[in-house]
Short mmCIF file of C-alpha atoms and ligand atoms in Angstrom, two decimals:
data_model
loop_
_atom_site.label_atom_id
_atom_site.label_comp_id
_atom_site.label_asym_id
_atom_site.label_seq_id
_atom_site.Cartn_x
_atom_site.Cartn_y
_atom_site.Cartn_z
CA MET A 6 28.01 187.76 36.88
CA PHE A 7 28.56 184.96 34.56
CA ALA A 8 32.31 184.02 33.21
CA LYS A 9 32.89 184.98 29.59
CA LYS A 10 31.49 181.47 28.36
CA ASP A 11 27.87 181.49 28.46
CA TYR A 12 27.39 177.89 29.36
CA VAL A 13 28.87 175.29 31.27
CA ILE A 14 30.01 171.87 30.32
CA HIS A 15 29.93 169.52 33.28
CA THR A 16 32.87 166.82 33.22
CA GLU A 17 32.57 163.04 33.66
CA GLU A 18 33.66 163.69 37.38
CA GLU A 19 30.69 166.08 38.10
CA ILE A 20 27.98 164.62 36.26
CA PRO A 21 27.53 161.36 38.21
CA ARG A 22 27.42 163.72 41.67
CA ILE A 23 24.85 165.96 40.00
CA ARG A 24 22.86 163.24 38.80
CA TYR A 25 22.66 161.79 42.50
CA ALA A 26 21.80 165.30 43.73
CA ALA A 27 18.90 165.75 41.05
CA GLN A 28 17.47 162.14 41.98
CA THR A 29 17.81 163.12 45.85
CA THR A 30 15.88 166.44 45.10
CA ALA A 31 13.25 164.48 43.03
CA TYR A 32 12.89 162.01 45.84
CA VAL A 33 12.01 164.83 48.31
CA ARG A 34 9.48 166.29 45.63
CA ASP A 35 7.71 163.38 45.31
CA GLN A 36 7.32 162.77 49.08
CA LEU A 37 6.27 166.23 49.73
CA LYS A 38 3.73 166.09 47.10
CA GLN A 39 2.44 162.89 48.88
CA LEU A 40 2.28 164.59 52.25
CA ALA A 41 0.80 167.79 51.51
CA ARG A 42 -2.90 168.00 52.64
CA ALA A 43 -5.45 170.43 53.12
CA GLY A 44 -5.31 171.80 57.04
CA MET A 45 -1.55 172.03 57.12
CA SER A 46 0.07 175.45 57.06
CA THR A 47 2.63 176.00 54.38
CA PHE A 48 5.15 176.68 57.28
CA GLU A 49 4.58 172.82 58.55
CA LEU A 50 5.10 171.82 54.59
CA ASP A 51 8.35 173.76 54.68
CA GLN A 52 9.39 172.11 57.92
CA LEU A 53 8.57 168.96 56.66
CA ALA A 54 10.80 169.54 53.50
CA GLY A 55 13.46 170.36 55.77
CA LYS A 56 13.49 167.33 57.65
CA LEU A 57 13.16 165.24 54.44
CA ILE A 58 16.15 166.98 53.04
CA ALA A 59 18.24 166.62 56.10
CA ASP A 60 17.31 162.89 56.19
CA THR A 61 18.98 162.49 52.72
CA GLY A 62 22.28 163.84 54.33
CA GLY A 63 21.98 166.92 51.88
CA ASN A 64 21.14 170.67 52.40
CA SER A 65 18.57 173.06 51.02
CA ALA A 66 20.10 174.80 48.22
CA PHE A 67 17.26 177.62 48.68
CA LEU A 68 17.78 178.28 52.33
CA GLY A 69 19.88 181.45 52.76
CA TYR A 70 20.13 181.92 48.95
CA ARG A 71 20.23 185.74 48.49
CA GLY A 72 18.67 185.51 52.00
CA PHE A 73 15.64 183.32 51.07
CA PRO A 74 14.15 182.19 54.36
CA GLY A 75 12.56 178.87 53.47
CA ASN A 76 13.77 175.48 52.96
CA VAL A 77 11.64 175.11 49.91
CA CYS A 78 9.42 177.62 47.85
CA ILE A 79 5.91 176.90 48.47
CA SER A 80 3.62 179.07 45.93
CA VAL A 81 -0.16 178.68 46.38
CA ASN A 82 -2.87 179.25 43.76
CA ASP A 83 -1.97 182.86 42.20
CA GLU A 84 1.45 182.72 43.66
CA VAL A 85 3.72 181.98 40.65
CA VAL A 86 7.21 181.31 42.56
CA HIS A 87 9.24 181.95 45.45
CA GLY A 88 6.60 181.78 47.91
CA ILE A 89 7.42 181.19 51.78
CA GLY A 90 6.12 178.84 54.10
CA ARG A 91 3.86 180.85 56.79
CA PRO A 92 2.09 179.44 59.76
CA ASP A 93 -0.75 181.70 58.90
CA ARG A 94 -1.33 180.28 55.75
CA ILE A 95 -3.30 177.13 55.85
CA LEU A 96 -4.05 174.93 52.83
CA ASP A 97 -7.44 174.46 51.52
CA GLU A 98 -8.61 171.58 49.71
CA ASN A 99 -9.53 173.69 46.79
CA ASP A 100 -5.67 175.22 46.47
CA ILE A 101 -3.30 174.21 43.89
CA VAL A 102 0.36 174.16 45.42
CA SER A 103 3.70 174.55 43.75
CA ILE A 104 6.62 173.07 45.63
CA ASP A 105 10.11 174.05 44.05
CA ILE A 106 13.00 172.04 45.61
CA GLY A 107 16.78 172.77 45.68
CA VAL A 108 19.21 170.09 47.20
CA GLU A 109 22.91 170.41 47.51
CA ILE A 110 24.68 167.21 48.38
CA ASP A 111 28.31 165.93 47.90
CA GLY A 112 28.90 168.93 45.81
CA GLY A 113 26.05 168.52 43.44
CA ILE A 114 23.06 170.31 43.25
CA GLY A 115 19.67 169.36 42.15
CA ASP A 116 16.48 171.87 41.35
CA THR A 117 12.95 170.70 40.58
CA ALA A 118 9.45 171.94 40.79
CA VAL A 119 5.93 170.18 40.57
CA THR A 120 2.44 172.09 40.83
CA PHE A 121 -0.58 169.81 42.15
CA PRO A 122 -4.10 170.14 43.51
CA LEU A 123 -5.22 169.00 46.89
CA LYS A 124 -8.42 167.32 45.91
CA GLU A 125 -9.08 165.07 43.04
CA ASN A 126 -12.02 166.74 41.08
CA ILE A 127 -10.71 170.15 39.87
CA ASP A 128 -12.46 172.43 37.44
CA LYS A 129 -11.59 172.37 33.65
CA ASP A 130 -9.51 175.68 33.78
CA THR A 131 -7.10 174.36 36.64
CA GLU A 132 -7.21 170.79 34.55
CA ARG A 133 -6.00 172.74 31.51
CA LEU A 134 -3.54 174.90 33.54
CA LEU A 135 -1.79 171.90 35.17
CA LYS A 136 -1.71 169.41 32.13
CA PHE A 137 -0.47 172.16 29.58
CA THR A 138 2.13 173.46 31.73
CA GLU A 139 3.59 170.11 32.43
CA LYS A 140 3.16 169.32 28.66
CA SER A 141 5.08 172.50 27.82
CA LEU A 142 7.86 171.53 29.97
CA MET A 143 7.82 167.88 28.61
CA THR A 144 7.67 169.28 25.00
CA GLY A 145 10.58 171.80 25.84
CA ILE A 146 12.83 168.77 26.76
CA THR A 147 12.48 167.04 23.85
CA LYS A 148 14.24 169.98 22.01
CA ALA A 149 17.13 169.64 24.65
CA VAL A 150 19.36 167.80 22.21
CA LYS A 151 22.93 168.47 20.71
CA GLY A 152 23.03 171.00 18.03
CA ASN A 153 19.90 172.96 19.02
CA PHE A 154 19.88 176.35 20.28
CA ILE A 155 18.37 177.36 23.84
CA ARG A 156 15.76 179.19 21.56
CA ASP A 157 14.52 175.76 20.39
CA ILE A 158 13.54 174.81 23.64
CA SER A 159 12.05 178.39 24.47
CA ALA A 160 9.89 178.05 21.19
CA ALA A 161 8.40 174.58 21.99
CA VAL A 162 7.33 175.43 25.63
CA GLU A 163 5.77 178.68 24.13
CA LYS A 164 3.97 176.79 21.42
CA VAL A 165 2.21 174.36 23.96
CA ALA A 166 1.22 177.20 26.03
CA LYS A 167 -0.12 179.30 23.34
CA LYS A 168 -1.91 176.36 21.93
CA ALA A 169 -3.53 175.86 25.57
CA ASP A 170 -4.42 179.53 25.82
CA LEU A 171 -2.28 180.10 28.65
CA SER A 172 0.27 182.83 29.20
CA VAL A 173 4.09 182.52 29.90
CA VAL A 174 5.51 184.27 32.60
CA ARG A 175 8.46 186.60 31.12
CA GLU A 176 10.30 188.01 34.18
CA TYR A 177 11.72 184.45 35.30
CA VAL A 178 13.33 181.73 33.42
CA GLY A 179 15.12 178.42 33.45
CA HIS A 180 18.71 178.28 34.03
CA GLY A 181 21.91 175.96 33.83
CA CYS A 182 22.37 174.05 37.02
CA GLY A 183 24.73 171.32 38.49
CA ILE A 184 27.51 172.42 40.81
CA GLN A 185 25.97 176.06 41.22
CA LEU A 186 22.30 176.67 41.74
CA HIS A 187 22.12 179.07 38.79
CA GLU A 188 24.81 178.61 35.91
CA PRO A 189 24.43 179.98 32.66
CA PRO A 190 22.91 180.03 30.13
CA GLU A 191 19.56 181.33 30.79
CA VAL A 192 16.38 179.35 29.39
CA PRO A 193 13.52 181.66 28.47
CA ASN A 194 9.95 180.05 28.14
CA PHE A 195 9.13 182.42 25.03
CA VAL A 196 11.20 183.43 21.91
CA CYS A 197 12.78 186.49 22.16
CA SER A 198 16.04 188.30 20.75
CA TYR A 199 18.15 185.77 22.63
CA ARG A 200 19.11 182.71 20.99
CA GLY A 201 21.41 181.32 23.60
CA PRO A 202 24.32 178.85 23.10
CA ARG A 203 24.38 175.74 20.94
CA LEU A 204 23.73 172.65 23.08
CA ARG A 205 26.55 170.51 23.79
CA PRO A 206 26.86 167.19 25.60
CA GLY A 207 27.61 167.89 29.20
CA MET A 208 25.32 171.07 29.80
CA ILE A 209 22.57 170.82 32.33
CA LEU A 210 19.72 172.69 31.93
CA ALA A 211 16.86 173.45 34.64
CA ILE A 212 14.16 173.91 32.21
CA GLU A 213 11.20 175.34 34.31
CA PRO A 214 7.97 176.88 32.62
CA MET A 215 5.65 179.03 34.69
CA LEU A 216 2.41 179.60 32.93
CA ASN A 217 -0.81 181.38 34.02
CA LEU A 218 -4.48 181.36 33.25
CA GLY A 219 -4.93 185.08 33.02
CA THR A 220 -2.19 187.68 32.33
CA TYR A 221 1.35 186.91 31.87
CA LYS A 222 2.15 190.04 34.20
CA VAL A 223 3.29 189.35 37.86
CA PHE A 224 4.39 191.42 40.86
CA THR A 225 6.51 190.69 43.92
CA GLU A 226 4.79 190.89 47.57
CA SER A 227 5.90 193.20 50.02
CA ASP A 228 7.85 190.22 51.70
CA HIS A 229 10.23 190.87 48.60
CA TRP A 230 10.13 187.10 47.51
CA THR A 231 6.59 185.89 46.71
CA VAL A 232 5.62 186.57 43.15
CA ARG A 233 2.08 186.70 42.27
CA THR A 234 -0.19 186.98 39.21
CA LEU A 235 -1.15 190.57 38.72
CA ASP A 236 -4.82 189.74 37.91
CA GLY A 237 -4.92 186.86 40.84
CA ARG A 238 -5.52 184.05 38.53
CA LEU A 239 -3.90 180.74 38.70
CA SER A 240 -0.35 180.15 38.08
CA ALA A 241 1.47 176.67 37.66
CA HIS A 242 5.14 175.96 37.62
CA PHE A 243 6.98 172.47 36.61
CA GLU A 244 10.76 172.21 36.50
CA HIS A 245 12.97 169.25 35.48
CA MET A 246 16.93 169.41 35.21
CA VAL A 247 18.14 167.82 31.88
CA LEU A 248 21.29 166.72 30.81
CA ILE A 249 22.27 167.22 27.14
CA THR A 250 23.98 164.01 25.84
CA ASP A 251 25.16 162.78 22.39
CA ASN A 252 21.65 161.09 22.08
CA GLU A 253 18.25 161.65 24.05
CA PRO A 254 18.21 164.21 26.99
CA GLU A 255 18.54 162.35 30.32
CA ILE A 256 15.74 163.98 32.59
CA LEU A 257 18.13 164.04 35.67
CA THR A 258 14.94 164.70 38.12
CA TRP A 259 12.58 162.09 36.79
CA ALA A 260 10.87 160.35 39.61
CA GLN A 261 12.70 157.26 40.68
MG1 MG B 304 15.10 176.54 38.71
#
């Protein structure tokens, strides 16, 4: 589906629009994280997301994408990604909640995800999962510099995951992003035969490790969207959009 080129360089005209969309998306992400609480249904949370996105003047980049029915993806506990808000799924204080948000505004697209617990004191395994999934993302981002290859990011993410005894989901990967929700190249969270293109200023990558406490294996629910771990153990997902520059990477979805 991609054009011959396996990457996209965004222009000086596009980058400010994409930066604004990414910052808008980060704002909605952080609002939802604050507003999510036990007792709410995931459908309520999705409706809230729809309202917050509408209030920014943007649109959900996920709603209707390949037929996706939600405003955002809400994936609880052993759900890895692509969960759909449901009126009968009431959040419990023991849950961990992953919210993945895409916002399209003024011709730019933002994409970011976060996973968080609904209570303060969580067990050691859950804490390890959340802490090191985020750390794997942040470590991967340090390799998103001019001259490196995609695989340098993949290797850095995988190394943190392995050291923390977490498994890396292989069926879903990060991607270029900015004008389209999914642009080339793919950004795997593990080392494989794919080296990917050399990183160049103007490339924008959505880096998004999905790490599991147990097996890396996942399956898709009968709703054709919700992806869950095969063994029912917890999964976490963090995602930032990063602009490759002449110097340090710029995290476009950093909290404002
Ligand atoms: Mg993404």
